[in-house]
Coordinates of C-alpha atoms and ligand atoms in Angstrom, one line a residue:
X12 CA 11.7 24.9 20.6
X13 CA 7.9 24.3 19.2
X14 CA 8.4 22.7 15.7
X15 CA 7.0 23.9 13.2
X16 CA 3.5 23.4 11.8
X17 CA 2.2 22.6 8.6
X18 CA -1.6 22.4 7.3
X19 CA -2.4 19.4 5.2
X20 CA -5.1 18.6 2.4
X21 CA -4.9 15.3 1.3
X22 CA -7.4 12.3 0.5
X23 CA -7.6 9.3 2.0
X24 CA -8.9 6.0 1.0
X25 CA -11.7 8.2 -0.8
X26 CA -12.0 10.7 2.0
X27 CA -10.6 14.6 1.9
X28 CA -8.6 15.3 5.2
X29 CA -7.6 19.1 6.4
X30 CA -5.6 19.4 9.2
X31 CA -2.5 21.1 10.6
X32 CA 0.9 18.5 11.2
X33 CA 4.1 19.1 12.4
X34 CA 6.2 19.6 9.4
X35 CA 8.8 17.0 10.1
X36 CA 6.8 13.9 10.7
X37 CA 6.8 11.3 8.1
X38 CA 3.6 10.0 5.7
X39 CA 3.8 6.6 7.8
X40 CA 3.5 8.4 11.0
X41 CA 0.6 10.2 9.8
X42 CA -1.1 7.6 8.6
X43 CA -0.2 4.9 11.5
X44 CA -0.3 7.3 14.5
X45 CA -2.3 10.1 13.6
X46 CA -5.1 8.0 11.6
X47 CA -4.5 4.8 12.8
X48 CA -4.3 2.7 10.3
X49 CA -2.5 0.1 11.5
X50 CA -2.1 -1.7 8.3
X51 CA 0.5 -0.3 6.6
X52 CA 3.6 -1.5 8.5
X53 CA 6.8 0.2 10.3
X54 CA 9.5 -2.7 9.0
X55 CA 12.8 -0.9 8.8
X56 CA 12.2 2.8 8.5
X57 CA 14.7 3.8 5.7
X58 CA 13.4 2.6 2.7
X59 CA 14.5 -1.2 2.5
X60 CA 11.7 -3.7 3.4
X61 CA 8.5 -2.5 1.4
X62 CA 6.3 -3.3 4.6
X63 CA 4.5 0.7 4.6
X64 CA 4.0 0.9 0.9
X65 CA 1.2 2.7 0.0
X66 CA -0.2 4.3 -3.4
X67 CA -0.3 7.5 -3.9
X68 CA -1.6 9.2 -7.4
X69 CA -1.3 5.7 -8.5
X70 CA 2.4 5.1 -7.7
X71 CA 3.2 2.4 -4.6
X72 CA 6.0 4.5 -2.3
X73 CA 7.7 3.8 1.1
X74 CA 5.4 5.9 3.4
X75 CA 8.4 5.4 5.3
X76 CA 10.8 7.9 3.2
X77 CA 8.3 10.5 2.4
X78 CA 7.5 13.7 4.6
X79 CA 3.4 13.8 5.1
X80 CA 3.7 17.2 4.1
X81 CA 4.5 15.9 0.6
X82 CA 0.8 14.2 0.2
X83 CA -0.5 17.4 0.1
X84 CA -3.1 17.8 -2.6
X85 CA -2.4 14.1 -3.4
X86 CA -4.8 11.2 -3.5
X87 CA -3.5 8.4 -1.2
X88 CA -4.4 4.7 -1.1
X89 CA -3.5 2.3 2.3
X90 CA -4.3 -1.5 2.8
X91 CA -7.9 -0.4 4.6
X92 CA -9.1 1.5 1.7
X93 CA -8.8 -1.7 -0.9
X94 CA -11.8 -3.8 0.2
X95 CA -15.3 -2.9 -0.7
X96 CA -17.0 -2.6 2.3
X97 CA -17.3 -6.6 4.1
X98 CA -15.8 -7.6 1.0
X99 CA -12.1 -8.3 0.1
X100 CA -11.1 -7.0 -3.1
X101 CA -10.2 -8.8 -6.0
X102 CA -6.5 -8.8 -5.0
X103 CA -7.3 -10.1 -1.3
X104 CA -8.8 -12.7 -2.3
X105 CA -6.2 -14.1 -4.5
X106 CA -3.7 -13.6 -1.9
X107 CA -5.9 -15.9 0.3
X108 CA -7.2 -18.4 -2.3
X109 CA -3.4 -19.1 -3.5
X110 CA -1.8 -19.5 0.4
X111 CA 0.3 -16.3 0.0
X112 CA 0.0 -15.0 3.6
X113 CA 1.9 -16.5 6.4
X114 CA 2.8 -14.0 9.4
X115 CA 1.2 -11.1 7.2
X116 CA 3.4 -8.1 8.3
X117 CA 4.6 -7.9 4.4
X118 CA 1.1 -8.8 2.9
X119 CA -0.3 -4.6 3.1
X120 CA 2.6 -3.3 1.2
X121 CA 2.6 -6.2 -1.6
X122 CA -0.9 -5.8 -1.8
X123 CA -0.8 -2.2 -2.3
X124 CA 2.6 -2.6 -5.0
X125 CA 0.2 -5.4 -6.6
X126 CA -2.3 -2.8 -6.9
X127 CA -0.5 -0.1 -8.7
X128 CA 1.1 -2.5 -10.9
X129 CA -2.8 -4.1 -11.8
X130 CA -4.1 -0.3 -12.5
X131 CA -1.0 0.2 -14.8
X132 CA -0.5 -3.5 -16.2
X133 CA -3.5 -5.3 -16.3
X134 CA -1.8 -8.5 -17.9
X135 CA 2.3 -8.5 -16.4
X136 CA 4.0 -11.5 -17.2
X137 CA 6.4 -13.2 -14.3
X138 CA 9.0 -10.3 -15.1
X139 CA 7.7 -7.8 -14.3
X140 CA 5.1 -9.1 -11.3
X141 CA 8.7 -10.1 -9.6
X142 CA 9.8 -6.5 -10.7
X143 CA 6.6 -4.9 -8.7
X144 CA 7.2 -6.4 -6.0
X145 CA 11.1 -6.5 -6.0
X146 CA 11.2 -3.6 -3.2
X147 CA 8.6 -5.6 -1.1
X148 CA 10.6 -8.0 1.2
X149 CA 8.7 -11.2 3.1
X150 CA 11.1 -13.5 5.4
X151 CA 8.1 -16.5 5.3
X152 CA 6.5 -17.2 1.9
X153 CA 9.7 -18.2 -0.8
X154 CA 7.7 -16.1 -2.3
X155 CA 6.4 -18.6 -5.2
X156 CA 2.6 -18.2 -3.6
X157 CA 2.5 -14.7 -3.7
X158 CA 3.6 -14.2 -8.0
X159 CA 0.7 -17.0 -8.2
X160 CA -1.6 -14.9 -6.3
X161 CA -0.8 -11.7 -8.2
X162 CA -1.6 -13.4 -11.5
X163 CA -4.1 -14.7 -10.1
X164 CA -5.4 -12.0 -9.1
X165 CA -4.6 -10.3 -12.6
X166 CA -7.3 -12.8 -14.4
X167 CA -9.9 -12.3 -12.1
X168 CA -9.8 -8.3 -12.3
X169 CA -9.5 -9.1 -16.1
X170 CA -12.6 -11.3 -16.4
X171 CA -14.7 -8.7 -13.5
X172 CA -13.7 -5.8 -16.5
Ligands
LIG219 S1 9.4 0.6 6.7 FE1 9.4 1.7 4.8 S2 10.6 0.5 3.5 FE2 10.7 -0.5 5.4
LIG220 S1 4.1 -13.5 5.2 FE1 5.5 -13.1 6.8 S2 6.9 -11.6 6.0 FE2 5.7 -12.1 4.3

Protein backbone atom coordinates (compact mmCIF):
# COMPACT_ATOMS: atom_id res chain seq x y z
CA UNK A 1 0.00 0.00 0.00
CA UNK A 2 1.55 3.55 -1.07
CA UNK A 3 1.96 5.43 2.27
CA UNK A 4 0.82 8.33 2.70
CA UNK A 5 2.21 11.74 1.76
CA UNK A 6 2.62 14.83 3.52
CA UNK A 7 3.85 18.43 2.23
CA UNK A 8 6.38 20.08 4.38
CA UNK A 9 7.39 23.91 5.02
CA UNK A 10 10.05 24.20 7.27
CA UNK A 11 13.48 26.22 7.50
CA UNK A 12 16.55 25.01 7.61
CA UNK A 13 19.84 26.35 8.84
CA UNK A 14 18.42 29.76 7.51
CA UNK A 15 16.88 28.27 4.38
CA UNK A 16 12.80 27.77 3.66
CA UNK A 17 12.20 24.12 2.34
CA UNK A 18 8.77 22.98 0.53
CA UNK A 19 8.38 19.68 -0.35
CA UNK A 20 6.08 16.63 -0.06
CA UNK A 21 7.44 13.54 2.58
CA UNK A 22 6.02 10.44 3.45
CA UNK A 23 4.14 11.08 6.60
CA UNK A 24 5.76 8.47 8.69
CA UNK A 25 9.40 9.18 8.37
CA UNK A 26 11.12 10.68 11.21
CA UNK A 27 12.84 14.49 11.48
CA UNK A 28 16.42 12.56 11.49
CA UNK A 29 15.56 10.72 8.40
CA UNK A 30 14.70 13.85 6.80
CA UNK A 31 17.38 15.68 7.65
CA UNK A 32 20.17 12.71 7.31
CA UNK A 33 18.75 10.92 4.16
CA UNK A 34 16.75 13.29 2.43
CA UNK A 35 19.11 16.51 3.00
CA UNK A 36 22.04 14.89 3.85
CA UNK A 37 23.36 16.26 6.49
CA UNK A 38 25.35 13.88 7.82
CA UNK A 39 26.13 15.58 11.00
CA UNK A 40 23.55 15.11 13.19
CA UNK A 41 23.92 11.36 14.23
CA UNK A 42 21.71 8.02 14.24
CA UNK A 43 23.14 6.70 17.94
CA UNK A 44 20.32 4.63 19.29
CA UNK A 45 17.02 5.67 17.61
CA UNK A 46 14.67 5.87 20.66
CA UNK A 47 15.48 8.70 22.42
CA UNK A 48 18.47 7.64 24.75
CA UNK A 49 21.98 8.89 23.50
CA UNK A 50 21.55 12.68 22.48
CA UNK A 51 23.77 11.92 19.20
CA UNK A 52 20.81 13.65 16.55
CA UNK A 53 19.95 16.53 18.70
CA UNK A 54 19.10 19.37 16.90
CA UNK A 55 17.29 22.84 17.77
CA UNK A 56 14.35 23.60 16.79
CA UNK A 57 12.42 27.18 17.66
CA UNK A 58 15.22 27.31 20.02
CA UNK A 59 14.68 24.04 21.96
CA UNK A 60 17.57 21.06 21.49
CA UNK A 61 15.24 17.72 20.66
CA UNK A 62 16.04 14.11 19.61
CA UNK A 63 15.47 14.40 15.82
CA UNK A 64 15.28 10.84 16.42
CA UNK A 65 11.65 10.82 18.40
CA UNK A 66 10.05 13.43 16.41
CA UNK A 67 7.94 12.83 13.02
CA UNK A 68 9.41 15.43 10.25
CA UNK A 69 5.95 16.25 9.70
CA UNK A 70 6.08 18.00 13.14
CA UNK A 71 8.78 20.70 11.86
CA UNK A 72 6.31 22.08 9.82
CA UNK A 73 6.24 25.81 10.05
CA UNK A 74 9.15 25.52 12.42
CA UNK A 75 12.63 26.98 12.21
CA UNK A 76 15.26 24.21 12.61
CA UNK A 77 18.95 24.40 13.54
CA UNK A 78 21.59 21.12 12.73
CA UNK A 79 25.44 20.96 13.38
CA UNK A 80 26.11 22.41 9.53
CA UNK A 81 24.13 25.52 10.11
CA UNK A 82 26.37 26.68 13.35
CA UNK A 83 29.51 27.91 11.62
CA UNK A 84 29.80 31.14 9.77
CA UNK A 85 30.78 30.36 6.52
CA UNK A 86 34.89 28.90 6.78
CA UNK A 87 34.57 29.87 10.18
CA UNK A 88 33.70 27.72 13.39
CA UNK A 89 31.44 29.35 15.59
CA UNK A 90 32.15 30.53 18.87
CA UNK A 91 31.05 27.11 20.44
CA UNK A 92 33.33 25.07 17.90
CA UNK A 93 35.96 26.62 18.76
CA UNK A 94 35.83 26.13 22.42
CA UNK A 95 35.12 22.58 21.96
CA UNK A 96 38.53 22.40 20.02
CA UNK A 97 40.62 24.87 22.09
CA UNK A 98 39.64 22.85 25.52
CA UNK A 99 40.33 18.98 23.96
CA UNK A 100 36.59 18.07 24.14
CA UNK A 101 36.40 15.96 20.89
CA UNK A 102 37.69 12.51 20.78
CA UNK A 103 35.84 10.09 18.22
CA UNK A 104 33.24 12.98 17.55
CA UNK A 105 30.00 10.98 16.99
CA UNK A 106 28.49 12.79 20.30
CA UNK A 107 30.22 16.30 19.57
CA UNK A 108 26.94 17.54 16.86
CA UNK A 109 24.27 16.89 19.39
CA UNK A 110 26.31 18.54 22.49
CA UNK A 111 27.12 21.30 20.37
CA UNK A 112 23.68 21.91 19.30
CA UNK A 113 22.20 21.29 23.37
CA UNK A 114 25.23 23.76 24.17
CA UNK A 115 23.62 26.07 21.83
CA UNK A 116 20.15 26.25 23.04
CA UNK A 117 21.30 26.45 26.52
CA UNK A 118 23.84 29.69 25.43
CA UNK A 119 20.78 31.50 23.56
CA UNK A 120 18.66 30.83 26.84
CA UNK A 121 21.50 31.11 29.63
CA UNK A 122 24.24 33.16 28.58
CA UNK A 123 26.10 32.71 31.98
CA UNK A 124 25.03 28.71 33.37
CA UNK A 125 26.96 27.74 36.18
CA UNK A 126 28.32 23.84 36.36
CA UNK A 127 24.64 22.76 37.28
CA UNK A 128 23.02 23.42 34.92
CA UNK A 129 25.76 23.09 31.84
CA UNK A 130 25.78 19.24 33.21
CA UNK A 131 21.86 19.64 33.21
CA UNK A 132 22.02 20.74 29.24
CA UNK A 133 23.88 18.24 28.33
CA UNK A 134 22.52 15.39 30.76
CA UNK A 135 20.51 13.72 27.73
CA UNK A 136 23.76 13.94 25.56
CA UNK A 137 25.70 10.70 26.13
CA UNK A 138 29.72 10.43 25.00
CA UNK A 139 31.53 6.93 25.71
CA UNK A 140 35.26 8.81 25.22
CA UNK A 141 35.67 12.20 26.88
CA UNK A 142 34.82 11.68 31.04
CA UNK A 143 33.30 14.38 30.10
CA UNK A 144 35.33 17.02 32.34
CA UNK A 145 36.63 18.67 28.77
CA UNK A 146 33.50 19.21 27.30
CA UNK A 147 31.74 21.39 30.75
CA UNK A 148 35.19 23.35 30.27
CA UNK A 149 34.56 23.92 26.73
CA UNK A 150 30.90 24.99 27.25
CA UNK A 151 31.94 27.63 29.78
CA UNK A 152 34.37 28.32 27.85
CA UNK A 153 32.58 28.90 25.23
CA UNK A 154 29.94 30.88 27.42
CA UNK A 155 32.76 33.79 28.12
CA UNK A 156 33.80 34.10 24.71
CA UNK A 157 30.05 34.65 23.29
CA UNK A 158 29.77 36.95 26.44
CA UNK A 159 32.75 39.15 25.64
CA UNK A 160 31.85 38.94 21.30
CA UNK A 161 28.11 40.56 22.84
S1 LIG B 1 19.63 8.68 18.10
FE1 LIG B 1 18.21 10.06 18.94
S2 LIG B 1 18.57 10.02 21.08
FE2 LIG B 1 19.89 8.49 20.26
S1 LIG C 1 33.89 12.06 21.70
FE1 LIG C 1 33.46 9.95 21.30
S2 LIG C 1 31.43 9.67 22.04
FE2 LIG C 1 31.95 11.66 22.67
Amino acid sequence: MKKKGYHLRFRLNGEENSLDIEAGISALELIRDIFELKGTKEGCGIGECGACTVVVDGKAVNACLMFAAQLDGRDVLTVEGLGIGDRLHPIQQSFVERHAVQCGFCTPGILMSTHALLAENANPNRAEIVKAVAGNLCRCTGYQNIIGAIDAAAHRLSKEK
